[in-house]
PDB file of C-alpha atoms and ligand atoms in Angstrom:
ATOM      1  CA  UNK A   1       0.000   0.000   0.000  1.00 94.00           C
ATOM      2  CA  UNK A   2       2.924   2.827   0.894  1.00 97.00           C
ATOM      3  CA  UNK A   3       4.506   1.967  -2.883  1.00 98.00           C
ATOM      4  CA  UNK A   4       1.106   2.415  -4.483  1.00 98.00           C
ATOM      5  CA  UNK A   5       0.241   5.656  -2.496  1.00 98.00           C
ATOM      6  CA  UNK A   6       3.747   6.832  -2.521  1.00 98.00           C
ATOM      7  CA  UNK A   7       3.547   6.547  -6.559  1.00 98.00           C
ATOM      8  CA  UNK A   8       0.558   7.635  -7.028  1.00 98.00           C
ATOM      9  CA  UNK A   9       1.776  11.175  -4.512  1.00 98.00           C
ATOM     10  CA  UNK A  10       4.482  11.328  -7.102  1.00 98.00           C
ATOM     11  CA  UNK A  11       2.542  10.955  -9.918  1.00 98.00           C
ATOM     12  CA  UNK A  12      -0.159  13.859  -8.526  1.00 98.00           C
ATOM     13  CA  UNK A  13       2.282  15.904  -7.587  1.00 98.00           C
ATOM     14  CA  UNK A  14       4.629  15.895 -11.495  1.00 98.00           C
ATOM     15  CA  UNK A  15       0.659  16.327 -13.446  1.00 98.00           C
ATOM     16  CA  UNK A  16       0.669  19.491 -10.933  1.00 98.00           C
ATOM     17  CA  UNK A  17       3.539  20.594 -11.678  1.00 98.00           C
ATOM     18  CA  UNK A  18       3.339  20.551 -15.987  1.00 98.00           C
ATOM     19  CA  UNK A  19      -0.471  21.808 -15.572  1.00 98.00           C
ATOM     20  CA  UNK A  20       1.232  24.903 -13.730  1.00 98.00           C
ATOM     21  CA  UNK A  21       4.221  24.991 -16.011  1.00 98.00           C
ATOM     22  CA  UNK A  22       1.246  25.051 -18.717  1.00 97.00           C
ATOM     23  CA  UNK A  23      -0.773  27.904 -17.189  1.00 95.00           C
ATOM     24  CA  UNK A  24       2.242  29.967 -16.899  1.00 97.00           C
ATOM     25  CA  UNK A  25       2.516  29.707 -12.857  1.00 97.00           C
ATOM     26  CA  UNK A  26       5.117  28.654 -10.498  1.00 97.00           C
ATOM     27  CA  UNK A  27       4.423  24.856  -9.374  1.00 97.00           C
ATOM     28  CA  UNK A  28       5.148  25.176  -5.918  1.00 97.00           C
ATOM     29  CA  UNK A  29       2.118  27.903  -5.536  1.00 97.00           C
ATOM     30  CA  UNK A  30       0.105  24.687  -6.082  1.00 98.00           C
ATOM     31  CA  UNK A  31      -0.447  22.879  -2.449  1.00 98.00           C
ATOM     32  CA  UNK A  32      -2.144  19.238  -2.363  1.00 98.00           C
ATOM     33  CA  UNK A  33      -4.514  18.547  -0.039  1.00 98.00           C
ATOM     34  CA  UNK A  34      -5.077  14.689   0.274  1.00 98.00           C
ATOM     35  CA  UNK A  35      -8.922  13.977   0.365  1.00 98.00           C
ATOM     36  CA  UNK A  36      -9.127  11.388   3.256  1.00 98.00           C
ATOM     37  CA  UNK A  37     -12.789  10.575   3.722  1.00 98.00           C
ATOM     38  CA  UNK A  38     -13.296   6.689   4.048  1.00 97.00           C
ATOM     39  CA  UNK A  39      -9.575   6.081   4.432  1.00 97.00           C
ATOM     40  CA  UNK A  40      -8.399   4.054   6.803  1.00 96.00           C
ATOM     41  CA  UNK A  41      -5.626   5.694   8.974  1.00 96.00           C
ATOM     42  CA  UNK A  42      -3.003   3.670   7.692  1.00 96.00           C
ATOM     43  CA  UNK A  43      -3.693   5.190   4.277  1.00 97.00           C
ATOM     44  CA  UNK A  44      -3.837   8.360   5.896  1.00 98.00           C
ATOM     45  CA  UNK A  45      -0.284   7.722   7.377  1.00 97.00           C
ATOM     46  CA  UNK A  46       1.248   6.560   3.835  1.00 98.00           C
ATOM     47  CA  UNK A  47       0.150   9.694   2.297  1.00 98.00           C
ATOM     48  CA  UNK A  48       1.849  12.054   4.844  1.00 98.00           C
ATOM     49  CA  UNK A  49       4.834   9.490   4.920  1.00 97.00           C
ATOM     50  CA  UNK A  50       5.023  10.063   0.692  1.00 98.00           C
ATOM     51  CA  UNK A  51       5.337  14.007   1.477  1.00 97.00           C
ATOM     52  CA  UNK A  52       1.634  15.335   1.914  1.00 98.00           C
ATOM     53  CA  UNK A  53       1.592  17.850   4.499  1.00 98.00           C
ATOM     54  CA  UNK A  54      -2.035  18.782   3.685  1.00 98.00           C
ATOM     55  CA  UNK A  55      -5.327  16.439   5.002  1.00 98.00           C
ATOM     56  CA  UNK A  56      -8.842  17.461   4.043  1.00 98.00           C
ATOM     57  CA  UNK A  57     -11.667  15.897   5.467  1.00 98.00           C
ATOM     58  CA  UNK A  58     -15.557  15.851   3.974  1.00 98.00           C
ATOM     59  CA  UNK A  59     -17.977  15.023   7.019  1.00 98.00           C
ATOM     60  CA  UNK A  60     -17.029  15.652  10.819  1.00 98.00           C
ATOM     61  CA  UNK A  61     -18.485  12.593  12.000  1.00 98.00           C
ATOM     62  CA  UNK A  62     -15.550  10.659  10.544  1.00 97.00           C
ATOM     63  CA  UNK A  63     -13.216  13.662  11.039  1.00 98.00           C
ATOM     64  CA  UNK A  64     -14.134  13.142  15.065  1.00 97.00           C
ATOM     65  CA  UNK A  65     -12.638   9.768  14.831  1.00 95.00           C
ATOM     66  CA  UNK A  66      -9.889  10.231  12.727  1.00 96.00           C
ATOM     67  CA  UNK A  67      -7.758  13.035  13.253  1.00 96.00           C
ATOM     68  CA  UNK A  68      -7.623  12.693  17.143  1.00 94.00           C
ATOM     69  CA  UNK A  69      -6.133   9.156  16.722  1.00 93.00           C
ATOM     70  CA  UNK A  70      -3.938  10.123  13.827  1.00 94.00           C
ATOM     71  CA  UNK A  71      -0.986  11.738  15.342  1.00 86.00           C
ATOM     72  CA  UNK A  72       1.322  13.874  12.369  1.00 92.00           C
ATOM     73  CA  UNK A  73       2.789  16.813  13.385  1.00 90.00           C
ATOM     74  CA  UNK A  74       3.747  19.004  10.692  1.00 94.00           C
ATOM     75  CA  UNK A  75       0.442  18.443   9.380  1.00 97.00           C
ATOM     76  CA  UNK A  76      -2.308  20.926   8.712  1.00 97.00           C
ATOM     77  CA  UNK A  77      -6.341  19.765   8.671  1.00 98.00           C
ATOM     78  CA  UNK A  78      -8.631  21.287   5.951  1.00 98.00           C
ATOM     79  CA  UNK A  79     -12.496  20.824   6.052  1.00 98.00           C
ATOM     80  CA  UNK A  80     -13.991  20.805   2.456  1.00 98.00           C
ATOM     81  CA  UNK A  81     -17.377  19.492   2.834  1.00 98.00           C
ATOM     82  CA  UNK A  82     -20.708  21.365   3.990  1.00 98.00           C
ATOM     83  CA  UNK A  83     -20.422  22.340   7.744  1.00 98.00           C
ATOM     84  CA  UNK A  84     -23.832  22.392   9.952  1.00 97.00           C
ATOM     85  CA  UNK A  85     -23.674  24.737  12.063  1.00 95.00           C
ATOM     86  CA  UNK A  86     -24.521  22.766  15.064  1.00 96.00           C
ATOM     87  CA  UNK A  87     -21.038  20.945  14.023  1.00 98.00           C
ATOM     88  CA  UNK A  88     -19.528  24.333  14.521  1.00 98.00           C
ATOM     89  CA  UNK A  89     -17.762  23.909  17.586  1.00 98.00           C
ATOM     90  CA  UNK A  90     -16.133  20.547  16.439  1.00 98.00           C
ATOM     91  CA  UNK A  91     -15.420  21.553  13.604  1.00 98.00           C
ATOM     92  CA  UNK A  92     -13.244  24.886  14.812  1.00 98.00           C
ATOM     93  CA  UNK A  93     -11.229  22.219  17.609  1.00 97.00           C
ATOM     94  CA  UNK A  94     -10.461  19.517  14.913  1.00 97.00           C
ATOM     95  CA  UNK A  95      -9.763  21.723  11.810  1.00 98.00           C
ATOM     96  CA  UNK A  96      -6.783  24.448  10.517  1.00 98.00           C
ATOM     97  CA  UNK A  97      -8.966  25.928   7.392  1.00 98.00           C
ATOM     98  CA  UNK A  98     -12.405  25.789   7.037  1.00 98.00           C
ATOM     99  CA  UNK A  99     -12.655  25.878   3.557  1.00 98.00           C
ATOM    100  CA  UNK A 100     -16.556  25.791   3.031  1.00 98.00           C
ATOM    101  CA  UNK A 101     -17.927  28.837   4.484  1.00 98.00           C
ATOM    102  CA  UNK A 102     -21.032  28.773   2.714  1.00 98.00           C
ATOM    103  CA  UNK A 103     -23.029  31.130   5.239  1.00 98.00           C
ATOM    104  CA  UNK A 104     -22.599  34.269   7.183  1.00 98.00           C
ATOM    105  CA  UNK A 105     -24.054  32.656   9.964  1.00 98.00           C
ATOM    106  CA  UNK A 106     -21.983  29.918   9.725  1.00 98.00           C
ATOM    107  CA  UNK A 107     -19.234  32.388  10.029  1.00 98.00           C
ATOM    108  CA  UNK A 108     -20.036  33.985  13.077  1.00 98.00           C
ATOM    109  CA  UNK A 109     -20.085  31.021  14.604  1.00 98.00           C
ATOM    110  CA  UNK A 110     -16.761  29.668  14.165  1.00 98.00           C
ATOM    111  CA  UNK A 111     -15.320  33.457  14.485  1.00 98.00           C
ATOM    112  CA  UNK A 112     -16.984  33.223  18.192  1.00 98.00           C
ATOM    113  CA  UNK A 113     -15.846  29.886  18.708  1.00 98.00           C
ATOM    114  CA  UNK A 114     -12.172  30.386  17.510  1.00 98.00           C
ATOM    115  CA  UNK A 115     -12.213  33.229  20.174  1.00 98.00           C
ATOM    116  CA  UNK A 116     -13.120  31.278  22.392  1.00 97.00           C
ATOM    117  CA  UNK A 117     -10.445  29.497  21.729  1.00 95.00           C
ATOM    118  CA  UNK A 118      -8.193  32.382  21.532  1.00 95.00           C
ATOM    119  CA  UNK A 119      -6.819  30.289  18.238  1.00 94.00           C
ATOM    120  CA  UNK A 120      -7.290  32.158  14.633  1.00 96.00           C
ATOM    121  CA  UNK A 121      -9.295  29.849  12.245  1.00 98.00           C
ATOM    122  CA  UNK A 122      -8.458  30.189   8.333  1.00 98.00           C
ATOM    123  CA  UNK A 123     -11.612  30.394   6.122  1.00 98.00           C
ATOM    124  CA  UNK A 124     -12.682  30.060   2.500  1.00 98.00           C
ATOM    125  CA  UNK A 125     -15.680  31.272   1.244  1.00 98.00           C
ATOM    126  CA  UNK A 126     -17.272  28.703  -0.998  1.00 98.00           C
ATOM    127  CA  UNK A 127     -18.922  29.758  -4.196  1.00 98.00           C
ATOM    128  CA  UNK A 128     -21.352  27.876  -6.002  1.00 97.00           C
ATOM    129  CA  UNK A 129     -20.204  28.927  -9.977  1.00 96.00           C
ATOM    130  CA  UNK A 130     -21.997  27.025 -12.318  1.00 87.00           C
ATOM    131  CA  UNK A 131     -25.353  27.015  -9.839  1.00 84.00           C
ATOM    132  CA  UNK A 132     -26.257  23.749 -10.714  1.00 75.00           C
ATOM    133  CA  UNK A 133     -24.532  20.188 -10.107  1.00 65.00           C
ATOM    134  CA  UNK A 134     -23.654  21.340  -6.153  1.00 68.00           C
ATOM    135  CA  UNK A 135     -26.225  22.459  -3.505  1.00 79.00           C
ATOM    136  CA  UNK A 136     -23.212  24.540  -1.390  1.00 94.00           C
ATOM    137  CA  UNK A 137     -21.732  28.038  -1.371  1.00 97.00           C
ATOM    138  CA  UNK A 138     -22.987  30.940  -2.129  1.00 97.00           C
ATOM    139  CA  UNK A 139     -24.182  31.720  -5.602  1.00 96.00           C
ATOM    140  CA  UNK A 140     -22.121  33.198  -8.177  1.00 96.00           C
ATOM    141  CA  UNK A 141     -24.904  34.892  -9.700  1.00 94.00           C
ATOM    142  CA  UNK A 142     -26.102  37.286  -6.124  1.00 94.00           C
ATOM    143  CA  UNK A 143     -23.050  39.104  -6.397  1.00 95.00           C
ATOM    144  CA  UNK A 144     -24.672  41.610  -3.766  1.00 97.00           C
ATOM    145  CA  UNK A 145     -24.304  38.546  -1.273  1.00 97.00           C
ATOM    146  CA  UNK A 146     -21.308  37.562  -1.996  1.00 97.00           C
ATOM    147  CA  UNK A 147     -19.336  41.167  -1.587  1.00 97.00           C
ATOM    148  CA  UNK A 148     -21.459  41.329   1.948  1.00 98.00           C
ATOM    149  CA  UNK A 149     -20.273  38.327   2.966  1.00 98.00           C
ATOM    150  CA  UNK A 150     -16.726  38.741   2.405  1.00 98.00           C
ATOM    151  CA  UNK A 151     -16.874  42.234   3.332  1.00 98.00           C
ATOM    152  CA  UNK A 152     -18.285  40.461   6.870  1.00 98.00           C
ATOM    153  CA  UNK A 153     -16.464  37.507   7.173  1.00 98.00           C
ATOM    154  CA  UNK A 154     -13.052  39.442   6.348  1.00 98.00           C
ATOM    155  CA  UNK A 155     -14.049  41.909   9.481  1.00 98.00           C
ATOM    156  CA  UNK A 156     -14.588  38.852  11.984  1.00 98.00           C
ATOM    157  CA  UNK A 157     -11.724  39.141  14.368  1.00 98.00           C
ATOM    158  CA  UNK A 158     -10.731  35.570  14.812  1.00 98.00           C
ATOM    159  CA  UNK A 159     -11.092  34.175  11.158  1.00 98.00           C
ATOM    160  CA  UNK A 160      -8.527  34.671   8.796  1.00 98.00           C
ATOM    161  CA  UNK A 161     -10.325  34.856   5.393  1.00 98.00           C
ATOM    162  CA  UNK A 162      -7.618  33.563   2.340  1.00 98.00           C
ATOM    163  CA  UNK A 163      -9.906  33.092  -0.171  1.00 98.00           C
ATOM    164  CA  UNK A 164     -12.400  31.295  -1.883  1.00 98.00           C
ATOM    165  CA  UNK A 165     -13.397  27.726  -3.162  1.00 98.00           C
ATOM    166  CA  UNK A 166     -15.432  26.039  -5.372  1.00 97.00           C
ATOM    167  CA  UNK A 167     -17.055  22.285  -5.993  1.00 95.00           C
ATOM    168  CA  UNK A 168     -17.296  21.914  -9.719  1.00 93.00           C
ATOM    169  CA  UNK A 169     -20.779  19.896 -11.405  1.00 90.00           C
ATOM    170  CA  UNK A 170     -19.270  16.487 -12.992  1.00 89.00           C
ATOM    171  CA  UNK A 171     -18.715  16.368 -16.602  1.00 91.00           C
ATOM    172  CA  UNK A 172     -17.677  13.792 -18.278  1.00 93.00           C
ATOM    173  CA  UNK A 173     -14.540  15.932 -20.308  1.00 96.00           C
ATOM    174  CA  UNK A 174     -12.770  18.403 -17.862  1.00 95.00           C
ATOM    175  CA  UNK A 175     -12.814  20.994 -20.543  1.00 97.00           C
ATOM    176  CA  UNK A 176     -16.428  21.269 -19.425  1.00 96.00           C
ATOM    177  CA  UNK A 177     -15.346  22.916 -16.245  1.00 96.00           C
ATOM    178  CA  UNK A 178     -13.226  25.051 -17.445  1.00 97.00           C
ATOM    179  CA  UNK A 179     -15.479  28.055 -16.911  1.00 97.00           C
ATOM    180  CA  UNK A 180     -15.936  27.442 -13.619  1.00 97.00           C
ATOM    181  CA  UNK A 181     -12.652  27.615 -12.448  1.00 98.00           C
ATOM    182  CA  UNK A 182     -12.298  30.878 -14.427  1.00 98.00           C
ATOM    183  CA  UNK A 183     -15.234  32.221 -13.037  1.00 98.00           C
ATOM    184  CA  UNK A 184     -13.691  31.938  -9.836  1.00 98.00           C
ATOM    185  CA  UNK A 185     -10.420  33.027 -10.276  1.00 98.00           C
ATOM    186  CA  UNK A 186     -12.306  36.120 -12.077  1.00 98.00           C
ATOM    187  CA  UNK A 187     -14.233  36.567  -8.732  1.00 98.00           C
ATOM    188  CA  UNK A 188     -11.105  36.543  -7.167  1.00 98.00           C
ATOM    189  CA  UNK A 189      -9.518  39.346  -9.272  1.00 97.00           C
ATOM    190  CA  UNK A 190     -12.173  41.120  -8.725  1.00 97.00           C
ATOM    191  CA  UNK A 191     -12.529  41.268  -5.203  1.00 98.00           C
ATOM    192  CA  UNK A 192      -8.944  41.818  -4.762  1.00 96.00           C
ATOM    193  CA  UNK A 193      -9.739  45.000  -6.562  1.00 96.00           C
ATOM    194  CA  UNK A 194     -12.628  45.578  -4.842  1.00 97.00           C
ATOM    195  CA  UNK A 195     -11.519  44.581  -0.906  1.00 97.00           C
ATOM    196  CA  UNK A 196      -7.239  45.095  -1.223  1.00 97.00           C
ATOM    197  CA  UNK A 197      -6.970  45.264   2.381  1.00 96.00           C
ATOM    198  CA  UNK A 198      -8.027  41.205   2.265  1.00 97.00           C
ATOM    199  CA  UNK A 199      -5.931  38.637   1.156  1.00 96.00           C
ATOM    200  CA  UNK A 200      -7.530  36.181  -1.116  1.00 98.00           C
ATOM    201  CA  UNK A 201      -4.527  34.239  -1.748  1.00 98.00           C
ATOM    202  CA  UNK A 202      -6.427  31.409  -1.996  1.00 98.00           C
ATOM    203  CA  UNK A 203      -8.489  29.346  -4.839  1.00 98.00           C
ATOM    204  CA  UNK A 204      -9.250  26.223  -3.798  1.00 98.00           C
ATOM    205  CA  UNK A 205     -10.386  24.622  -6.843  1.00 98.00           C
ATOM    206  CA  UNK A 206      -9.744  20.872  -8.989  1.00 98.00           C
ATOM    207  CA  UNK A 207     -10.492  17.458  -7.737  1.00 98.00           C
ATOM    208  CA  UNK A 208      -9.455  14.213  -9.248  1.00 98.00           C
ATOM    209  CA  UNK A 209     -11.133  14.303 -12.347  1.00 97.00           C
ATOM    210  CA  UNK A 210     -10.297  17.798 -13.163  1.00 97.00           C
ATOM    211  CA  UNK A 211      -7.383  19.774 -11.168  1.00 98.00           C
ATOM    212  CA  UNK A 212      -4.879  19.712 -14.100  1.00 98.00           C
ATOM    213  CA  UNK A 213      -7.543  22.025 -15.658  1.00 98.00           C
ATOM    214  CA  UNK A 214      -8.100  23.880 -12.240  1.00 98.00           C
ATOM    215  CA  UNK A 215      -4.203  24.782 -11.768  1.00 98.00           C
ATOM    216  CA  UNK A 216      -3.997  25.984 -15.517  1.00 98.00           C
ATOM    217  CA  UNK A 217      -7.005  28.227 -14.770  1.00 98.00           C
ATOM    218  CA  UNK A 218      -5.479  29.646 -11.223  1.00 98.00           C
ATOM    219  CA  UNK A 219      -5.954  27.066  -8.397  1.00 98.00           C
ATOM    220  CA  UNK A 220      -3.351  27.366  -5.657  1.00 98.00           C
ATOM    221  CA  UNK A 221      -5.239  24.198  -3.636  1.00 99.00           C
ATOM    222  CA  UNK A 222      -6.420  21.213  -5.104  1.00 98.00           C
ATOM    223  CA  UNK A 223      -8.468  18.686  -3.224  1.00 98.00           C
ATOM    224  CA  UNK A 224      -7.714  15.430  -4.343  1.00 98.00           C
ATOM    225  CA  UNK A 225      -8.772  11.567  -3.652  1.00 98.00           C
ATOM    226  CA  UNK A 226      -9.022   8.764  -5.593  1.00 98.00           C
ATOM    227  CA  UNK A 227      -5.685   9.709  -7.977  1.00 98.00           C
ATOM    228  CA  UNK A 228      -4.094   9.382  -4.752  1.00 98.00           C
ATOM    229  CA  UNK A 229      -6.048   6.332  -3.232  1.00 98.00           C
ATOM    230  CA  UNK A 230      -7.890   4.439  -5.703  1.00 97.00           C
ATOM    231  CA  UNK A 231     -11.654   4.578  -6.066  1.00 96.00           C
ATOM    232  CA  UNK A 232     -13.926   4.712  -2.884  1.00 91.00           C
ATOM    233  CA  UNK A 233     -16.021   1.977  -1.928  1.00 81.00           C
TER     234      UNK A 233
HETATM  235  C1  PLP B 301     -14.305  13.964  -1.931  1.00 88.00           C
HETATM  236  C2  PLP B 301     -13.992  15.388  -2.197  1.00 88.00           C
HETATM  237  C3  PLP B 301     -12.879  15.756  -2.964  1.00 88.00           C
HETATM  238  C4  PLP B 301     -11.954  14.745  -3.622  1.00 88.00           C
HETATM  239  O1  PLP B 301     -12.639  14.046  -4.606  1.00 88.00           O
HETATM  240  P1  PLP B 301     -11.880  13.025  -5.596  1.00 88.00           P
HETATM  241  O2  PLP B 301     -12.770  13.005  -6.779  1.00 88.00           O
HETATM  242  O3  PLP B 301     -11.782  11.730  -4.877  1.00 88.00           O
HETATM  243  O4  PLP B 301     -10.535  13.610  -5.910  1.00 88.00           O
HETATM  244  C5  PLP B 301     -12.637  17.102  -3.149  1.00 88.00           C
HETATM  245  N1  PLP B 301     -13.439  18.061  -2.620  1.00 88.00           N
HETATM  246  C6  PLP B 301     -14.518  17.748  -1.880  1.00 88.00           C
HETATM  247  C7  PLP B 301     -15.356  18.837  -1.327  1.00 88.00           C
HETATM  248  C8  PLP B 301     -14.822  16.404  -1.647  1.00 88.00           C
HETATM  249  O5  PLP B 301     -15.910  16.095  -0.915  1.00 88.00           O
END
């Protein structure tokens, strides 16, 4: 299992690397979070031992079991599936980014509870691009709510806003999607514009079936699973 995950790290990591060298962009802006939902921890444990330093988890029922067990320093915890707010609190102990912000509300929240904590919690907004395909993040098209909200959530004391993220519909050619990561990153320029005391370093954009066309079109985080673990039961 550590030579197949090791290779397939390797592997990952080189496609990065030309699909930046493609777009024009510096590969090592490009980080890799492993996708780790419904791995077992000694997956989990290859990964980081084949160089990941990023972990992203979907669910925080699972997350609750995992990461507590899983001891890795050096390594950083990203949530990237839809967060209930009644999850909140877990969420903000177990987690290093928060990457799908998908309310204000929502944001409150974990800016009280990371004060609480007196421990500043990273955040990504999550946008909902193509407005079909996902049921998360706010819509691209209310671009009213989405300058509020980042207007809001980049004045919350203990949350660190870095940018934005994005869930693209399934297609069965990536050069389907391509406008979605493009809207994004055009979102992005365009709030840096609009908010330049924020930095949105961040686009958190390209899963297995489509980052190579995510880091030509901007991504500096991909979220990635089966390349790196085979399919999911
Ligand atoms: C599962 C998941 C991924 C990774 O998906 P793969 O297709 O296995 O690469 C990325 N982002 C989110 C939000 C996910 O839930």
């Amino acid at each position: 299992m550590q030579d197949t995950i090791s290779a397939n790290v390797a592997a990952v990591q080189a496609r990065i690397a030309a699909a930046a060298r493609r777009g024009g962009r510096d590969p090592s802006a490009v980080t890799l979070v492993a996708v780790t939902k419904t791995r077992s921890p000694a997956e989990v444990e290859a990964a980081v031992r084949a160089g990941v330093r990023h972990l992203g988890e979907n669910r925080v029922e699972e997350a609750e079991h995992k990461i507590p067990q899983l001891r890795l320093p050096g390594v950083s915890w990203h949530m990237v599936g839809h967060l209930q707010s009644r999850k909140a609190r877990q969420a903000a102990g177990l987690f290093d980014m928060i990457q799908s912000v998908d309310s204000v509300r929502l944001a409150r929240k974990l800016d009280a509870l990371a004060g609480e904590r007196d421990a500043p919690l990273a955040v990504l907004i999550e946008v909902n691009v193509s407005g079909e395909g996902t049921k998360y993040g706010f819509p691209l098209s209310d671009r009213p709510a989405l300058e509020a909200a980042v207007a809001e959530i980049a004045g919350l004391r203990h949350l660190c806003l870095q940018g934005l993220m994005t869930v693209a519909f399934i297609a069965q050619d990536p050069e389907e999607v391509r406008p979605v990561f493009g809207g994004l990153r055009a979102l992005r320029d365009d709030f840096r514009a609009r908010f330049p005391q924020v930095d949105l370093r961040h686009l958190s954009m390209g899963m297995t079936d489509d980052f190579e066309v995510a880091v030509e079109e901007g991504a500096t985080i991909v979220r990635i699973g089966r390349a790196l673990f085979g399919p999911r039961m």
